């Protein structure tokens, strides 16, 4: 069951909308894949739009959209029509997934930023095993980036240069530097995304 394709909204006449939603909800609870596909077409764009506005990143929004509908399918028996409409239920799931994505982003960016910091050999407090693993994965992921992206991020991490300073030093247009940084950071976030390092990843 693939939900990666950008969703499109299927218009429904207002008079029939309530009945249509009830039929889709019943189909979802009964694990009807055709009903689930219709639900995705009906609310996929809304979920994607909400995620994009909250996250400001279309790639993350696509991931969240997929997570919302996978979560809806797996948790379909938790839908209670007496508590609200199917659309409202999906919006609720979207909000929770967005919160999770923002928390994960914060953690990943903190790890990415710390990847360039030297770890003193005689630290009084040893890092947790999970922290060490995350750092190793990040450094390894950095080494696998395309040369241009790796150079930009290394100058940012190790030399604490701004994107404007990197553009001035390299002679590369600022817009290109920003693009390399954005794509490189996305790859690094993916490297420490859910399940990439260990089961306890946020």
Short mmCIF file of N, CA and C in Angstrom, two decimals, residues 22-171:
data_model
loop_
_atom_site.label_atom_id
_atom_site.label_comp_id
_atom_site.label_asym_id
_atom_site.label_seq_id
_atom_site.Cartn_x
_atom_site.Cartn_y
_atom_site.Cartn_z
N UNK A 22 -19.25 8.89 6.24
CA UNK A 22 -19.65 7.76 7.08
C UNK A 22 -19.33 6.44 6.39
N UNK A 23 -19.57 6.39 5.09
CA UNK A 23 -19.27 5.17 4.33
C UNK A 23 -17.77 4.90 4.31
N UNK A 24 -16.99 5.97 4.14
CA UNK A 24 -15.54 5.80 4.14
C UNK A 24 -15.05 5.35 5.51
N UNK A 25 -15.62 5.92 6.57
CA UNK A 25 -15.22 5.54 7.93
C UNK A 25 -15.53 4.07 8.18
N UNK A 26 -16.69 3.63 7.74
CA UNK A 26 -17.06 2.23 7.92
C UNK A 26 -16.11 1.33 7.14
N UNK A 27 -15.78 1.76 5.92
CA UNK A 27 -14.85 0.98 5.11
C UNK A 27 -13.48 0.90 5.74
N UNK A 28 -13.03 2.01 6.35
CA UNK A 28 -11.73 2.01 7.01
C UNK A 28 -11.70 1.01 8.15
N UNK A 29 -12.71 1.04 9.00
CA UNK A 29 -12.76 0.12 10.14
C UNK A 29 -12.79 -1.33 9.68
N UNK A 30 -13.39 -1.57 8.52
CA UNK A 30 -13.48 -2.94 7.98
C UNK A 30 -12.24 -3.31 7.16
N UNK A 31 -11.24 -2.43 7.15
CA UNK A 31 -9.99 -2.68 6.42
C UNK A 31 -10.21 -2.79 4.92
N UNK A 32 -11.13 -1.98 4.42
CA UNK A 32 -11.40 -1.93 2.98
C UNK A 32 -10.36 -1.02 2.33
N UNK A 33 -9.47 -1.59 1.52
CA UNK A 33 -8.40 -0.80 0.92
C UNK A 33 -8.92 0.22 -0.09
N UNK A 34 -10.02 -0.09 -0.74
CA UNK A 34 -10.61 0.88 -1.68
C UNK A 34 -11.10 2.11 -0.91
N UNK A 35 -11.72 1.87 0.24
CA UNK A 35 -12.18 2.99 1.06
C UNK A 35 -10.99 3.79 1.57
N UNK A 36 -9.93 3.08 1.93
CA UNK A 36 -8.75 3.78 2.44
C UNK A 36 -8.12 4.64 1.34
N UNK A 37 -8.09 4.12 0.11
CA UNK A 37 -7.56 4.89 -1.02
C UNK A 37 -8.40 6.14 -1.24
N UNK A 38 -9.73 6.00 -1.08
CA UNK A 38 -10.61 7.16 -1.25
C UNK A 38 -10.39 8.17 -0.13
N UNK A 39 -10.12 7.68 1.07
CA UNK A 39 -9.83 8.56 2.20
C UNK A 39 -8.56 9.35 1.93
N UNK A 40 -7.57 8.69 1.38
CA UNK A 40 -6.31 9.36 1.06
C UNK A 40 -6.53 10.44 0.01
N UNK A 41 -7.32 10.11 -1.02
CA UNK A 41 -7.60 11.10 -2.05
C UNK A 41 -8.40 12.27 -1.49
N UNK A 42 -9.27 11.97 -0.55
CA UNK A 42 -10.16 13.00 0.01
C UNK A 42 -9.42 13.95 0.94
N UNK A 43 -8.55 13.42 1.82
CA UNK A 43 -7.93 14.25 2.84
C UNK A 43 -6.41 14.37 2.71
N UNK A 44 -5.82 13.69 1.74
CA UNK A 44 -4.37 13.71 1.61
C UNK A 44 -3.81 15.11 1.41
N UNK A 45 -4.46 15.90 0.57
CA UNK A 45 -3.97 17.25 0.31
C UNK A 45 -4.05 18.12 1.55
N UNK A 46 -5.12 17.96 2.31
CA UNK A 46 -5.28 18.74 3.54
C UNK A 46 -4.18 18.40 4.53
N UNK A 47 -3.92 17.11 4.71
CA UNK A 47 -2.87 16.67 5.63
C UNK A 47 -1.52 17.21 5.17
N UNK A 48 -1.25 17.08 3.89
CA UNK A 48 0.04 17.55 3.36
C UNK A 48 0.19 19.06 3.53
N UNK A 49 -0.88 19.81 3.29
CA UNK A 49 -0.84 21.26 3.44
C UNK A 49 -0.59 21.66 4.90
N UNK A 50 -1.29 21.01 5.82
CA UNK A 50 -1.09 21.31 7.25
C UNK A 50 0.35 21.02 7.66
N UNK A 51 0.87 19.89 7.21
CA UNK A 51 2.24 19.52 7.56
C UNK A 51 3.25 20.49 6.96
N UNK A 52 3.03 20.89 5.72
CA UNK A 52 3.95 21.81 5.06
C UNK A 52 3.98 23.16 5.77
N UNK A 53 2.79 23.66 6.12
CA UNK A 53 2.72 24.95 6.81
C UNK A 53 3.39 24.89 8.18
N UNK A 54 3.27 23.78 8.85
CA UNK A 54 3.84 23.66 10.19
C UNK A 54 5.34 23.43 10.15
N UNK A 55 5.80 22.65 9.17
CA UNK A 55 7.21 22.25 9.12
C UNK A 55 8.04 23.12 8.20
N UNK A 56 7.41 23.72 7.18
CA UNK A 56 8.16 24.54 6.24
C UNK A 56 9.10 23.75 5.37
N UNK A 57 8.86 22.47 5.23
CA UNK A 57 9.75 21.60 4.45
C UNK A 57 8.88 20.56 3.76
N UNK A 58 8.87 20.59 2.43
CA UNK A 58 7.99 19.68 1.69
C UNK A 58 8.40 18.22 1.84
N UNK A 59 9.71 17.97 1.97
CA UNK A 59 10.17 16.59 2.14
C UNK A 59 9.67 16.02 3.47
N UNK A 60 9.83 16.79 4.53
CA UNK A 60 9.33 16.34 5.83
C UNK A 60 7.82 16.23 5.81
N UNK A 61 7.15 17.15 5.11
CA UNK A 61 5.69 17.12 5.03
C UNK A 61 5.21 15.85 4.33
N UNK A 62 5.93 15.43 3.29
CA UNK A 62 5.57 14.19 2.61
C UNK A 62 5.74 12.99 3.54
N UNK A 63 6.82 13.00 4.32
CA UNK A 63 7.04 11.92 5.28
C UNK A 63 5.92 11.89 6.32
N UNK A 64 5.56 13.07 6.83
CA UNK A 64 4.50 13.15 7.84
C UNK A 64 3.17 12.69 7.25
N UNK A 65 2.89 13.09 6.01
CA UNK A 65 1.65 12.67 5.36
C UNK A 65 1.57 11.15 5.29
N UNK A 66 2.68 10.54 4.90
CA UNK A 66 2.70 9.08 4.85
C UNK A 66 2.48 8.49 6.25
N UNK A 67 3.15 9.06 7.24
CA UNK A 67 3.02 8.55 8.61
C UNK A 67 1.59 8.68 9.11
N UNK A 68 0.93 9.78 8.75
CA UNK A 68 -0.45 9.99 9.19
C UNK A 68 -1.35 8.89 8.66
N UNK A 69 -1.24 8.59 7.38
CA UNK A 69 -2.15 7.60 6.80
C UNK A 69 -1.77 6.17 7.16
N UNK A 70 -0.47 5.93 7.33
CA UNK A 70 -0.08 4.61 7.84
C UNK A 70 -0.62 4.44 9.27
N UNK A 71 -0.50 5.52 10.07
CA UNK A 71 -1.02 5.48 11.43
C UNK A 71 -2.52 5.32 11.47
N UNK A 72 -3.21 5.98 10.53
CA UNK A 72 -4.67 5.86 10.47
C UNK A 72 -5.08 4.44 10.12
N UNK A 73 -4.36 3.83 9.20
CA UNK A 73 -4.68 2.46 8.80
C UNK A 73 -4.45 1.49 9.96
N UNK A 74 -3.30 1.64 10.60
CA UNK A 74 -2.98 0.73 11.71
C UNK A 74 -3.87 0.96 12.92
N UNK A 75 -4.27 2.22 13.11
CA UNK A 75 -5.09 2.53 14.28
C UNK A 75 -6.55 2.72 13.96
N UNK A 76 -7.00 2.13 12.83
CA UNK A 76 -8.37 2.37 12.36
C UNK A 76 -9.44 1.97 13.37
N UNK A 77 -9.14 0.97 14.20
CA UNK A 77 -10.15 0.54 15.17
C UNK A 77 -10.29 1.55 16.31
N UNK A 78 -9.38 2.52 16.37
CA UNK A 78 -9.48 3.54 17.39
C UNK A 78 -10.37 4.71 16.99
N UNK A 79 -10.84 4.72 15.74
CA UNK A 79 -11.71 5.81 15.30
C UNK A 79 -13.09 5.65 15.93
N UNK A 80 -13.58 6.72 16.52
CA UNK A 80 -14.90 6.73 17.16
C UNK A 80 -15.72 7.85 16.54
N UNK A 81 -16.69 7.51 15.67
CA UNK A 81 -17.48 8.54 14.99
C UNK A 81 -18.25 9.44 15.95
N UNK A 82 -18.59 8.92 17.13
CA UNK A 82 -19.31 9.75 18.10
C UNK A 82 -18.44 10.86 18.67
N UNK A 83 -17.14 10.74 18.52
CA UNK A 83 -16.23 11.76 19.05
C UNK A 83 -15.88 12.82 18.01
N UNK A 84 -16.25 12.62 16.78
CA UNK A 84 -15.93 13.59 15.74
C UNK A 84 -15.89 12.94 14.37
N UNK A 85 -15.72 13.79 13.35
CA UNK A 85 -15.70 13.28 11.99
C UNK A 85 -14.37 12.61 11.65
N UNK A 86 -14.38 11.89 10.55
CA UNK A 86 -13.16 11.22 10.10
C UNK A 86 -12.10 12.26 9.76
N UNK A 87 -12.53 13.36 9.14
CA UNK A 87 -11.57 14.41 8.80
C UNK A 87 -10.91 15.01 10.03
N UNK A 88 -11.71 15.25 11.07
CA UNK A 88 -11.17 15.81 12.31
C UNK A 88 -10.21 14.82 12.96
N UNK A 89 -10.51 13.54 12.87
CA UNK A 89 -9.64 12.50 13.43
C UNK A 89 -8.29 12.51 12.72
N UNK A 90 -8.32 12.63 11.40
CA UNK A 90 -7.08 12.67 10.62
C UNK A 90 -6.27 13.93 10.94
N UNK A 91 -6.95 15.05 11.12
CA UNK A 91 -6.26 16.29 11.49
C UNK A 91 -5.59 16.12 12.85
N UNK A 92 -6.27 15.45 13.78
CA UNK A 92 -5.68 15.20 15.09
C UNK A 92 -4.41 14.37 14.99
N UNK A 93 -4.45 13.34 14.15
CA UNK A 93 -3.26 12.51 13.95
C UNK A 93 -2.15 13.36 13.32
N UNK A 94 -2.52 14.21 12.37
CA UNK A 94 -1.54 15.07 11.71
C UNK A 94 -0.83 15.96 12.71
N UNK A 95 -1.59 16.57 13.62
CA UNK A 95 -0.99 17.45 14.61
C UNK A 95 0.02 16.71 15.49
N UNK A 96 -0.34 15.49 15.87
CA UNK A 96 0.59 14.70 16.71
C UNK A 96 1.86 14.34 15.93
N UNK A 97 1.69 13.97 14.67
CA UNK A 97 2.85 13.61 13.85
C UNK A 97 3.74 14.83 13.58
N UNK A 98 3.13 16.00 13.43
CA UNK A 98 3.91 17.21 13.23
C UNK A 98 4.73 17.53 14.47
N UNK A 99 4.10 17.38 15.65
CA UNK A 99 4.82 17.60 16.90
C UNK A 99 5.99 16.64 17.00
N UNK A 100 5.76 15.38 16.65
CA UNK A 100 6.84 14.38 16.67
C UNK A 100 7.95 14.78 15.70
N UNK A 101 7.57 15.26 14.51
CA UNK A 101 8.57 15.63 13.50
C UNK A 101 9.39 16.83 13.96
N UNK A 102 8.74 17.80 14.60
CA UNK A 102 9.47 18.97 15.09
C UNK A 102 10.44 18.58 16.20
N UNK A 103 9.99 17.68 17.07
CA UNK A 103 10.87 17.22 18.15
C UNK A 103 12.05 16.46 17.57
N UNK A 104 11.79 15.63 16.57
CA UNK A 104 12.86 14.87 15.93
C UNK A 104 13.83 15.80 15.22
N UNK A 105 13.28 16.84 14.57
CA UNK A 105 14.15 17.81 13.88
C UNK A 105 15.09 18.50 14.87
N UNK A 106 14.53 18.91 16.01
CA UNK A 106 15.35 19.58 17.02
C UNK A 106 16.48 18.67 17.48
N UNK A 107 16.16 17.42 17.71
CA UNK A 107 17.17 16.47 18.17
C UNK A 107 18.22 16.22 17.10
N UNK A 108 17.77 16.05 15.86
CA UNK A 108 18.72 15.78 14.78
C UNK A 108 19.65 16.96 14.54
N UNK A 109 19.07 18.17 14.52
CA UNK A 109 19.91 19.34 14.28
C UNK A 109 20.92 19.52 15.40
N UNK A 110 20.50 19.22 16.64
CA UNK A 110 21.44 19.32 17.76
C UNK A 110 22.57 18.32 17.58
N UNK A 111 22.24 17.13 17.09
CA UNK A 111 23.27 16.12 16.87
C UNK A 111 24.19 16.52 15.72
N UNK A 112 23.58 17.08 14.66
CA UNK A 112 24.38 17.52 13.52
C UNK A 112 25.36 18.61 13.94
N UNK A 113 24.85 19.57 14.73
CA UNK A 113 25.70 20.67 15.18
C UNK A 113 26.83 20.17 16.08
N UNK A 114 26.52 19.16 16.89
CA UNK A 114 27.53 18.64 17.81
C UNK A 114 28.52 17.72 17.12
N UNK A 115 28.20 17.29 15.89
CA UNK A 115 29.07 16.35 15.19
C UNK A 115 30.44 16.95 14.90
N UNK A 116 30.49 18.28 14.76
CA UNK A 116 31.76 18.92 14.46
C UNK A 116 32.57 19.30 15.67
N UNK A 117 32.05 19.04 16.84
CA UNK A 117 32.77 19.42 18.06
C UNK A 117 33.67 18.28 18.51
N UNK A 118 34.89 18.62 18.87
CA UNK A 118 35.83 17.60 19.35
C UNK A 118 35.40 17.11 20.71
N UNK A 119 35.56 15.82 20.91
CA UNK A 119 35.23 15.22 22.21
C UNK A 119 36.53 14.99 22.96
N UNK A 120 36.70 15.67 24.08
CA UNK A 120 37.93 15.54 24.86
C UNK A 120 38.06 14.10 25.37
N UNK A 121 39.26 13.52 25.31
CA UNK A 121 39.43 12.11 25.72
C UNK A 121 39.22 11.91 27.21
N UNK A 122 39.38 12.95 28.01
CA UNK A 122 39.28 12.77 29.45
C UNK A 122 38.04 13.43 30.02
N UNK A 123 36.91 13.26 29.32
CA UNK A 123 35.68 13.85 29.82
C UNK A 123 35.30 13.21 31.15
N UNK A 124 34.84 14.04 32.08
CA UNK A 124 34.45 13.50 33.39
C UNK A 124 33.20 12.65 33.28
N UNK A 125 32.30 13.05 32.39
CA UNK A 125 31.06 12.29 32.22
C UNK A 125 31.08 11.68 30.83
N UNK A 126 31.06 10.37 30.75
CA UNK A 126 31.10 9.69 29.48
C UNK A 126 29.74 9.78 28.79
N UNK A 127 29.72 9.96 27.46
CA UNK A 127 28.44 10.03 26.76
C UNK A 127 27.73 8.68 26.81
N UNK A 128 26.41 8.74 26.73
CA UNK A 128 25.63 7.51 26.71
C UNK A 128 25.94 6.76 25.44
N UNK A 129 25.81 5.42 25.46
CA UNK A 129 26.09 4.63 24.26
C UNK A 129 25.30 5.09 23.05
N UNK A 130 24.03 5.47 23.25
CA UNK A 130 23.21 5.91 22.13
C UNK A 130 23.76 7.20 21.54
N UNK A 131 24.28 8.10 22.38
CA UNK A 131 24.84 9.35 21.90
C UNK A 131 26.08 9.09 21.06
N UNK A 132 26.92 8.18 21.51
CA UNK A 132 28.12 7.83 20.77
C UNK A 132 27.74 7.26 19.40
N UNK A 133 26.77 6.37 19.40
CA UNK A 133 26.33 5.76 18.14
C UNK A 133 25.80 6.82 17.19
N UNK A 134 25.01 7.76 17.71
CA UNK A 134 24.47 8.82 16.88
C UNK A 134 25.58 9.66 16.26
N UNK A 135 26.61 9.98 17.06
CA UNK A 135 27.72 10.78 16.56
C UNK A 135 28.47 10.04 15.45
N UNK A 136 28.71 8.76 15.67
CA UNK A 136 29.42 7.96 14.67
C UNK A 136 28.62 7.91 13.37
N UNK A 137 27.31 7.70 13.49
CA UNK A 137 26.46 7.64 12.31
C UNK A 137 26.46 8.97 11.55
N UNK A 138 26.45 10.06 12.31
CA UNK A 138 26.45 11.38 11.68
C UNK A 138 27.75 11.66 10.93
N UNK A 139 28.87 11.36 11.58
CA UNK A 139 30.16 11.58 10.92
C UNK A 139 30.26 10.70 9.68
N UNK A 140 29.78 9.47 9.79
CA UNK A 140 29.82 8.56 8.64
C UNK A 140 28.91 9.08 7.53
N UNK A 141 27.72 9.57 7.91
CA UNK A 141 26.80 10.11 6.91
C UNK A 141 27.39 11.34 6.24
N UNK A 142 28.08 12.16 7.01
CA UNK A 142 28.72 13.36 6.46
C UNK A 142 29.76 12.97 5.40
N UNK A 143 30.49 11.90 5.67
CA UNK A 143 31.53 11.47 4.73
C UNK A 143 30.94 10.92 3.43
N UNK A 144 29.68 10.52 3.46
CA UNK A 144 29.05 9.95 2.27
C UNK A 144 28.32 11.00 1.42
N UNK A 145 28.28 12.23 1.89
CA UNK A 145 27.61 13.28 1.13
C UNK A 145 28.37 13.60 -0.14
N UNK A 146 27.69 14.11 -1.16
CA UNK A 146 28.39 14.61 -2.35
C UNK A 146 29.41 15.67 -1.93
N UNK A 147 30.49 15.78 -2.68
CA UNK A 147 31.59 16.66 -2.30
C UNK A 147 31.14 18.09 -2.00
N UNK A 148 30.30 18.65 -2.86
CA UNK A 148 29.88 20.04 -2.68
C UNK A 148 29.11 20.23 -1.37
N UNK A 149 28.21 19.30 -1.08
CA UNK A 149 27.42 19.39 0.15
C UNK A 149 28.32 19.19 1.37
N UNK A 150 29.24 18.23 1.28
CA UNK A 150 30.14 17.95 2.39
C UNK A 150 31.03 19.16 2.68
N UNK A 151 31.56 19.79 1.63
CA UNK A 151 32.44 20.95 1.82
C UNK A 151 31.70 22.08 2.52
N UNK A 152 30.47 22.35 2.09
CA UNK A 152 29.69 23.44 2.69
C UNK A 152 29.42 23.16 4.16
N UNK A 153 28.98 21.95 4.47
CA UNK A 153 28.64 21.62 5.85
C UNK A 153 29.89 21.57 6.73
N UNK A 154 30.99 21.09 6.19
CA UNK A 154 32.22 21.05 6.99
C UNK A 154 32.70 22.46 7.34
N UNK A 155 32.59 23.37 6.38
CA UNK A 155 32.98 24.75 6.68
C UNK A 155 32.04 25.36 7.71
N UNK A 156 30.77 24.97 7.65
CA UNK A 156 29.81 25.50 8.62
C UNK A 156 30.04 24.89 10.00
N UNK A 157 30.25 23.57 10.06
CA UNK A 157 30.40 22.88 11.34
C UNK A 157 31.76 23.15 11.99
N UNK A 158 32.83 22.95 11.20
CA UNK A 158 34.17 22.98 11.77
C UNK A 158 34.76 24.38 11.86
N UNK A 159 34.38 25.24 10.93
CA UNK A 159 34.94 26.59 10.92
C UNK A 159 33.92 27.65 11.34
N UNK A 160 32.70 27.22 11.60
CA UNK A 160 31.65 28.12 12.08
C UNK A 160 31.44 29.29 11.12
N UNK A 161 31.48 29.01 9.82
CA UNK A 161 31.27 30.05 8.82
C UNK A 161 29.79 30.16 8.48
N UNK A 162 29.35 31.36 8.21
CA UNK A 162 27.98 31.55 7.74
C UNK A 162 27.91 31.17 6.27
N UNK A 163 26.68 31.02 5.77
CA UNK A 163 26.54 30.67 4.35
C UNK A 163 27.09 31.78 3.46
N UNK A 164 26.93 33.03 3.87
CA UNK A 164 27.47 34.14 3.09
C UNK A 164 29.00 34.08 3.06
N UNK A 165 29.61 33.74 4.19
CA UNK A 165 31.07 33.63 4.24
C UNK A 165 31.56 32.47 3.39
N UNK A 166 30.80 31.37 3.40
CA UNK A 166 31.18 30.22 2.58
C UNK A 166 31.12 30.59 1.09
N UNK A 167 30.06 31.32 0.72
CA UNK A 167 29.93 31.75 -0.68
C UNK A 167 31.09 32.65 -1.08
N UNK A 168 31.49 33.54 -0.18
CA UNK A 168 32.59 34.46 -0.47
C UNK A 168 33.91 33.71 -0.60
N UNK A 169 34.13 32.73 0.28
CA UNK A 169 35.38 31.99 0.25
C UNK A 169 35.49 31.11 -0.99
N UNK A 170 34.39 30.45 -1.33
CA UNK A 170 34.44 29.47 -2.43
C UNK A 170 34.15 30.08 -3.79
N UNK A 171 33.53 31.26 -3.80
CA UNK A 171 33.15 31.85 -5.07
C UNK A 171 31.89 31.25 -5.66
#
